[in-house]
mmCIF file of C-alpha atoms and ligand atoms in Angstrom:
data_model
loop_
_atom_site.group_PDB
_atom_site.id
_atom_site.type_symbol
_atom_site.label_atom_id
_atom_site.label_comp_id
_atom_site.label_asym_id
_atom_site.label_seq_id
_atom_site.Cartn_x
_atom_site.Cartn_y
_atom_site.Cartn_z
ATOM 1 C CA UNK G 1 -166.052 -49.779 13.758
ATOM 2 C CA UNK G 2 -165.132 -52.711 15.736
ATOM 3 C CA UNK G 3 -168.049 -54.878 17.057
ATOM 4 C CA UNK G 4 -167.741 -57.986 19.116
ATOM 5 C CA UNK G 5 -170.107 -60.024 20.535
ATOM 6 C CA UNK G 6 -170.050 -60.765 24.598
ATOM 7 C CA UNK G 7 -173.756 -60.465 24.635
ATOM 8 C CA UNK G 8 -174.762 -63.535 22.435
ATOM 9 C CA UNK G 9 -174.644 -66.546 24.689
ATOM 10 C CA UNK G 10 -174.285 -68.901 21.785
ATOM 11 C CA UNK G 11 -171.281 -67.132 20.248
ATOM 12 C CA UNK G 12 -169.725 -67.140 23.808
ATOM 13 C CA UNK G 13 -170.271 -70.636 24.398
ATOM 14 C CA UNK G 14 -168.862 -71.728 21.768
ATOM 15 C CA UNK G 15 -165.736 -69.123 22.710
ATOM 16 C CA UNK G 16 -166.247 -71.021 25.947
ATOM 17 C CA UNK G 17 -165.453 -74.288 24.569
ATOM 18 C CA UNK G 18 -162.540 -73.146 22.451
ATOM 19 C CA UNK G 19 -160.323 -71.253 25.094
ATOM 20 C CA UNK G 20 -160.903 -74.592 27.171
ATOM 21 C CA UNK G 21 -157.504 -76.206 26.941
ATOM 22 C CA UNK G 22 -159.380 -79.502 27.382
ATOM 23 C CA UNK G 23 -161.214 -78.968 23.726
ATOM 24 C CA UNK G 24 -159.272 -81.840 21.430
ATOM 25 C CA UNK G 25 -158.426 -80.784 17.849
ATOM 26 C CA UNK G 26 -161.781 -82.540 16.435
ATOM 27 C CA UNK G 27 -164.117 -79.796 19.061
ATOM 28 C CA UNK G 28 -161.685 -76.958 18.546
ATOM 29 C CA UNK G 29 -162.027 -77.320 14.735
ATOM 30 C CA UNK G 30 -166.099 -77.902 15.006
ATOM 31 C CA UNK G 31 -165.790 -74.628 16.961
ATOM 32 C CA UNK G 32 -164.343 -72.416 14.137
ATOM 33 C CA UNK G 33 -166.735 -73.733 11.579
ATOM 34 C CA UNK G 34 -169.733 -73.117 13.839
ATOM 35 C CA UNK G 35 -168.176 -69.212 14.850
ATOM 36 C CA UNK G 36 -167.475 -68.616 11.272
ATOM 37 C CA UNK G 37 -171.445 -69.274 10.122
ATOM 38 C CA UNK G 38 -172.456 -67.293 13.220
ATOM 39 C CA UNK G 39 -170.451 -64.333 12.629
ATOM 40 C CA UNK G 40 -171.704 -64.203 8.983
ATOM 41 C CA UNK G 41 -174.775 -64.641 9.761
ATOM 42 C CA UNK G 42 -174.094 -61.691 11.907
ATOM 43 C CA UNK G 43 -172.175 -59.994 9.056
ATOM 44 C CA UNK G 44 -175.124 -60.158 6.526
ATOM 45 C CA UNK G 45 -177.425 -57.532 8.949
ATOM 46 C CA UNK G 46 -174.890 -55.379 7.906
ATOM 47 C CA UNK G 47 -174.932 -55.536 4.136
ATOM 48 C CA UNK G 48 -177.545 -54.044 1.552
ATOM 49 C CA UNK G 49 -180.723 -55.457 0.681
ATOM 50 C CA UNK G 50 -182.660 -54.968 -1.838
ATOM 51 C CA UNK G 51 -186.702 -55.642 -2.053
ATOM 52 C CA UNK G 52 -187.586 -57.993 -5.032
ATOM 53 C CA UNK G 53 -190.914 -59.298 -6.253
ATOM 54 C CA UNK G 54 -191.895 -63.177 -6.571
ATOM 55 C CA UNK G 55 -194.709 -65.531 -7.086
ATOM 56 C CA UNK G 56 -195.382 -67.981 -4.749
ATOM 57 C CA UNK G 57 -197.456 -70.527 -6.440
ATOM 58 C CA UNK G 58 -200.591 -68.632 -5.464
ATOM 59 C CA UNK G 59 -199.477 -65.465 -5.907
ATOM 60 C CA UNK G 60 -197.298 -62.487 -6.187
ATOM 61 C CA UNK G 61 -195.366 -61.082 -3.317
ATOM 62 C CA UNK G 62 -192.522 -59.368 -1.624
ATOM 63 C CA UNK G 63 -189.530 -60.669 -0.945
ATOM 64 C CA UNK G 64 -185.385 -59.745 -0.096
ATOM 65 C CA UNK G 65 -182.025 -59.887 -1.342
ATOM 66 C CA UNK G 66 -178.769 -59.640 0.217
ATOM 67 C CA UNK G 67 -177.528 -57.939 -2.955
ATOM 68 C CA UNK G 68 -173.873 -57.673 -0.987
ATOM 69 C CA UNK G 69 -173.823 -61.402 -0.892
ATOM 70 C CA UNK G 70 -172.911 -62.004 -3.886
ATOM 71 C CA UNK G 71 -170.073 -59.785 -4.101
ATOM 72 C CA UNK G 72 -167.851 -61.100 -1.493
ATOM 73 C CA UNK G 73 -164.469 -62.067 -1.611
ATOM 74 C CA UNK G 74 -163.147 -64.226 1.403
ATOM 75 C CA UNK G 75 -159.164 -63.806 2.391
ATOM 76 C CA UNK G 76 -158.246 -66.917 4.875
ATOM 77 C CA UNK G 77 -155.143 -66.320 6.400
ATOM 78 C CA UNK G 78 -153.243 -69.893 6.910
ATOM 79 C CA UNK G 79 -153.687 -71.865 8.300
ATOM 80 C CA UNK G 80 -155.890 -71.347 11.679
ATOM 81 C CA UNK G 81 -158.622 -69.550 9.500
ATOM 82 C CA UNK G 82 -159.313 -72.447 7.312
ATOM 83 C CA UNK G 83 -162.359 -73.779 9.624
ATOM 84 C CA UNK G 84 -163.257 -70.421 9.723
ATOM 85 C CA UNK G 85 -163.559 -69.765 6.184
ATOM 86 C CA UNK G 86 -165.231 -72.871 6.103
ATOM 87 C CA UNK G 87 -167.967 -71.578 8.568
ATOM 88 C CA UNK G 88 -168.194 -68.207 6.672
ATOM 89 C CA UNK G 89 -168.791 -69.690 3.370
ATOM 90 C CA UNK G 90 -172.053 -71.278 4.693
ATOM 91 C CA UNK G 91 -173.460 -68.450 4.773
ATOM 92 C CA UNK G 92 -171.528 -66.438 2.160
ATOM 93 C CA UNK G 93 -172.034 -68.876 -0.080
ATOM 94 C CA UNK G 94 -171.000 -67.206 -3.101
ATOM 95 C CA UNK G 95 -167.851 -65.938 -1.753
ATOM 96 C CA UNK G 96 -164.244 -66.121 -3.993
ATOM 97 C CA UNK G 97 -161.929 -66.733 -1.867
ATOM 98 C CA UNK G 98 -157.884 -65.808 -1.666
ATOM 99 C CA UNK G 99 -155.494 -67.715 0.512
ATOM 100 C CA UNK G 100 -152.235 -66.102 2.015
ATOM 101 C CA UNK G 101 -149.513 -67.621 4.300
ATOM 102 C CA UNK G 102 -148.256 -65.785 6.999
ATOM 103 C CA UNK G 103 -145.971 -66.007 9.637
ATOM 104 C CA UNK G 104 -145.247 -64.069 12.488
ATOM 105 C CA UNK G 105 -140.966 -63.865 13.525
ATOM 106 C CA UNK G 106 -140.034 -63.650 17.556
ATOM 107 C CA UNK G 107 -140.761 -60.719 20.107
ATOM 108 C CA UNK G 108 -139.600 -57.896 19.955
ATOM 109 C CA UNK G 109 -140.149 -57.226 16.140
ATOM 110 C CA UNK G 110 -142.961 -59.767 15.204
ATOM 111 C CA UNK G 111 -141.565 -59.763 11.886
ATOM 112 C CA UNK G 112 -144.040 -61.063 9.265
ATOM 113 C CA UNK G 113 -143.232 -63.473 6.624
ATOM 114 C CA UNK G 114 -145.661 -64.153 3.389
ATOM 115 C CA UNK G 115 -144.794 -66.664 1.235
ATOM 116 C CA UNK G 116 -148.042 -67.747 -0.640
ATOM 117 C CA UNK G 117 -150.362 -64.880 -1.959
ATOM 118 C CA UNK G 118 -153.713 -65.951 -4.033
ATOM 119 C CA UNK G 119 -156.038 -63.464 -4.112
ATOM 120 C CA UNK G 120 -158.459 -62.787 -6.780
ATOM 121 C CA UNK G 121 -159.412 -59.454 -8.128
ATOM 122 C CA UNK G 122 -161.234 -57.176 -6.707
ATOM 123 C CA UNK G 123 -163.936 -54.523 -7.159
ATOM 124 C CA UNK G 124 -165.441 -51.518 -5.836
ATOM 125 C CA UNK G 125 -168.792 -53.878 -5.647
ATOM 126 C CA UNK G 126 -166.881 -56.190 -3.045
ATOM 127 C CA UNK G 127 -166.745 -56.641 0.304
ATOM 128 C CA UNK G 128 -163.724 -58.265 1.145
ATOM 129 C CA UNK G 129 -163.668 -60.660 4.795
ATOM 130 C CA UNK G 130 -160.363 -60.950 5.761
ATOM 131 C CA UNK G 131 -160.376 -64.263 8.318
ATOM 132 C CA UNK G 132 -158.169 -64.754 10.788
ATOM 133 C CA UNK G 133 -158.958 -65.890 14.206
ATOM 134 C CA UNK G 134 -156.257 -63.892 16.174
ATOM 135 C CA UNK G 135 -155.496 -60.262 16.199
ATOM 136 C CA UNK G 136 -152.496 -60.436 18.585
ATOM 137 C CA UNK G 137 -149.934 -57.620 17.864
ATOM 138 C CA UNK G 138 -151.887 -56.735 14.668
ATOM 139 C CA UNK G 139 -148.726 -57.180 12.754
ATOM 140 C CA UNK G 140 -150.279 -59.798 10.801
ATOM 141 C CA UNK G 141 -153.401 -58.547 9.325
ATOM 142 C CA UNK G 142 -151.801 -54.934 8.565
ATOM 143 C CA UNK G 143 -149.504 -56.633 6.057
ATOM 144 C CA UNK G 144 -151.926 -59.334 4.718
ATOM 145 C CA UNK G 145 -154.319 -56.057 4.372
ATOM 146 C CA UNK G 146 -151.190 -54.037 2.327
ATOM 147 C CA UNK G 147 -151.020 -56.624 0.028
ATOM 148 C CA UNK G 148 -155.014 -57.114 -0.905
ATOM 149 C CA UNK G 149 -155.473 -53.582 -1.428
ATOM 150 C CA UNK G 150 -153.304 -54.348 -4.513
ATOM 151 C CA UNK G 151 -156.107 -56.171 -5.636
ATOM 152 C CA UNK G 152 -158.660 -53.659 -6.204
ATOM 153 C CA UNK G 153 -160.488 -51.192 -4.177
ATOM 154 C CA UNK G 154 -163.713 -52.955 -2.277
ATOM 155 C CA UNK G 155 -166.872 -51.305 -1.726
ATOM 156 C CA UNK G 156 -165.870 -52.437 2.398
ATOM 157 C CA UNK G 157 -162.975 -54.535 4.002
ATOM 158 C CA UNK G 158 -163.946 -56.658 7.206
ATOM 159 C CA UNK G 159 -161.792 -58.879 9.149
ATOM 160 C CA UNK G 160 -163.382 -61.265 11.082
ATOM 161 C CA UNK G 161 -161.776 -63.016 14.112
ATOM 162 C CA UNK G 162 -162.057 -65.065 17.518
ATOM 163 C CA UNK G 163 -160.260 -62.716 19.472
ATOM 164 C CA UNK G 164 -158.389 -59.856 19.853
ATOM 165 C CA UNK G 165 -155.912 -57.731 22.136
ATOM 166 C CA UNK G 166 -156.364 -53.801 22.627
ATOM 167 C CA UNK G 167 -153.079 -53.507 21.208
ATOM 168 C CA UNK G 168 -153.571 -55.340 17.939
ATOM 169 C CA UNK G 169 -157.326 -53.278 17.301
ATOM 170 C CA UNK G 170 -155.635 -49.705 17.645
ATOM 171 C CA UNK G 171 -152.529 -50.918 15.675
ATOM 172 C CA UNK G 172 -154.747 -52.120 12.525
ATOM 173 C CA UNK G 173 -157.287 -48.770 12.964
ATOM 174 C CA UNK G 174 -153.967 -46.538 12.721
ATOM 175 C CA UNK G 175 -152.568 -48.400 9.700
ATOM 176 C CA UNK G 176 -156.105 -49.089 7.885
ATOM 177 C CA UNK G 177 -158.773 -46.588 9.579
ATOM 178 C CA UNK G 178 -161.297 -48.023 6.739
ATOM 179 C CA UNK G 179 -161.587 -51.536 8.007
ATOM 180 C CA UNK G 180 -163.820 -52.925 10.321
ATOM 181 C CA UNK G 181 -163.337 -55.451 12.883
ATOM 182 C CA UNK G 182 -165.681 -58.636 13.651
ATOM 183 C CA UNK G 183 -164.685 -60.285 16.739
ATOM 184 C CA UNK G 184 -165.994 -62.997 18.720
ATOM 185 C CA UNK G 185 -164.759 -61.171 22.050
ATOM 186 C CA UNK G 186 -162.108 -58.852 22.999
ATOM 187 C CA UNK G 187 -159.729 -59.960 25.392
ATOM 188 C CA UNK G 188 -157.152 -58.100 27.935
ATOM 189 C CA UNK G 189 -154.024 -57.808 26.661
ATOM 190 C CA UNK G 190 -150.628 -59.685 25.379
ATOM 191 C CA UNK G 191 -148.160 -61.358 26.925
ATOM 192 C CA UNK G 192 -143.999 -60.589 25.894
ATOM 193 C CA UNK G 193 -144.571 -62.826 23.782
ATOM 194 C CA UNK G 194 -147.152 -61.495 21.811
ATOM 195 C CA UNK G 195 -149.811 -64.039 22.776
ATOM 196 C CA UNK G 196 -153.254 -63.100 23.852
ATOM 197 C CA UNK G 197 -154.621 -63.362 27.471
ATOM 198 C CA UNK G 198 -156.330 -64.992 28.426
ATOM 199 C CA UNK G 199 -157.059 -66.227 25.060
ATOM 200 C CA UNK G 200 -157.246 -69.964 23.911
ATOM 201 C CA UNK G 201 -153.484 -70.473 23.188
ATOM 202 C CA UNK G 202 -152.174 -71.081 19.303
ATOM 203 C CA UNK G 203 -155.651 -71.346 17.010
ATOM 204 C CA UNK G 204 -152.982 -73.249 14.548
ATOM 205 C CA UNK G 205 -151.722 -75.628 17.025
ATOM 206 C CA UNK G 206 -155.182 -76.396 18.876
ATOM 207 C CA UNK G 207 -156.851 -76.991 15.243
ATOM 208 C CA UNK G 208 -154.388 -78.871 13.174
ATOM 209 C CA UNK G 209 -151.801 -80.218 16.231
HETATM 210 C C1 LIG R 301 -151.481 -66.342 14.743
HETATM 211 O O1 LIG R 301 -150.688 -65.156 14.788
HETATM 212 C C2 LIG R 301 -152.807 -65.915 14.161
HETATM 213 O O2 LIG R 301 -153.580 -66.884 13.519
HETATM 214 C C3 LIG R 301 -152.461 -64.735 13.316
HETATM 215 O O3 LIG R 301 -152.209 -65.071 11.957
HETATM 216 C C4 LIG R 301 -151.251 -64.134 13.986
HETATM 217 C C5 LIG R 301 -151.688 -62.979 14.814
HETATM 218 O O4 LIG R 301 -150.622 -62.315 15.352
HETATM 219 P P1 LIG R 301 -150.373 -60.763 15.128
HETATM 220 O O5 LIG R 301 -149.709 -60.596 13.807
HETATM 221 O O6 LIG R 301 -151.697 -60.049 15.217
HETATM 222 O O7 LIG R 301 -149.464 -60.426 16.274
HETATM 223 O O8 LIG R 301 -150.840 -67.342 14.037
#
């Protein structure tokens, strides 16, 4: 499925903020951290709990765990998803986490590039977040999600992002029908050149300059 989240005000504030072109590196990367916790927060209704008993000092009682917590393995895609991953971890605080470079070439092929894959292994216990704040032609996350299935199989694969085009979401359902999609908003389409509009412009450039 592919779930997005125009009806919390907070998350679209802070959307708000970040498509501003105004927003300076310092807000736009304070903005990524504070998405990523949301959107885990968000993430963990999703995942299995399991009831547990515990003593409060006075005396026994129910309480929960996020049992898919612990098993989580974070991908961050370089280098716009690092203050996401930073966000997500907050939350997912138990996360492993793999790092992989990617580059997307000119229109009209988009041609990816990885140079750097570090991903750890794997298991059908995991779910694996794939960050990456924008799901433009797709390209990108199809190939960074060939590679981590070499991994292992997870128990679920999510990618989380800020935004993404129509185009990108049917491209990565086609190629990977078993993933699901976490974005902040979905926007209207691409441009030639493969950005998103309206969108909030290069994540890597607006974050790191
Ligand atoms: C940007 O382009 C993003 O952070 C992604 O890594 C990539 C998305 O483009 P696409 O491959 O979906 O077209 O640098």
């Amino acid at each position: 499925g592919v779930y997005s989240f125009e009806d919390s005000p907070f998350i679209m504030e802070i959307l708000t903020e970040l498509r501003d072109e105004n927003t300076g590196p310092i807000a736009f990367r304070k903005g990524l951290v504070k998405l990523g916790r949301y959107m885990a927060y968000e993430i963990t209704k999703t995942m299995e709990t399991e009831r547990i008993k515990i003593k409060t000092p006075l005396e026994e009682t129910d309480g929960i765990l996020i049992a898919d917590r612990r098993n989580v393995v974070i991908i961050t895609v370089l280098r716009a998803a690092i203050p996401l991953m930073e966000g997500l971890i907050k939350v997912l605080d138990h996360a492993r986490v793999g790092i992989v470079s990617a580059s997307r070439g000119k229109a009209p092929k988009f041609e990816i590039e990885m140079k750097y894959v570090k991903v750890p292994q794997i298991t059908e216990k995991d779910t694996v977040i794939i960050a990456d704040p924008m799901i433009a032609t797709g390209s990108t996350l199809i190939k960074v999600l060939d590679e981590v299935k070499k991994y292992g199989k997870a128990k679920r694969y999510v990618i989380v992002g800020v935004l993404a085009a129509p185009e990108g979401i049917s491209r990565i359902k086609e190629a990977h029908p078993d993933v699901e999609m976490f974005v902040a908003a979905i926007d209207r389409e691409l441009n030639e050149k493969g950005y998103i509009l309206p969108g909030l412009g290069d994540a890597g450039d607006r974050a790191f300059g």
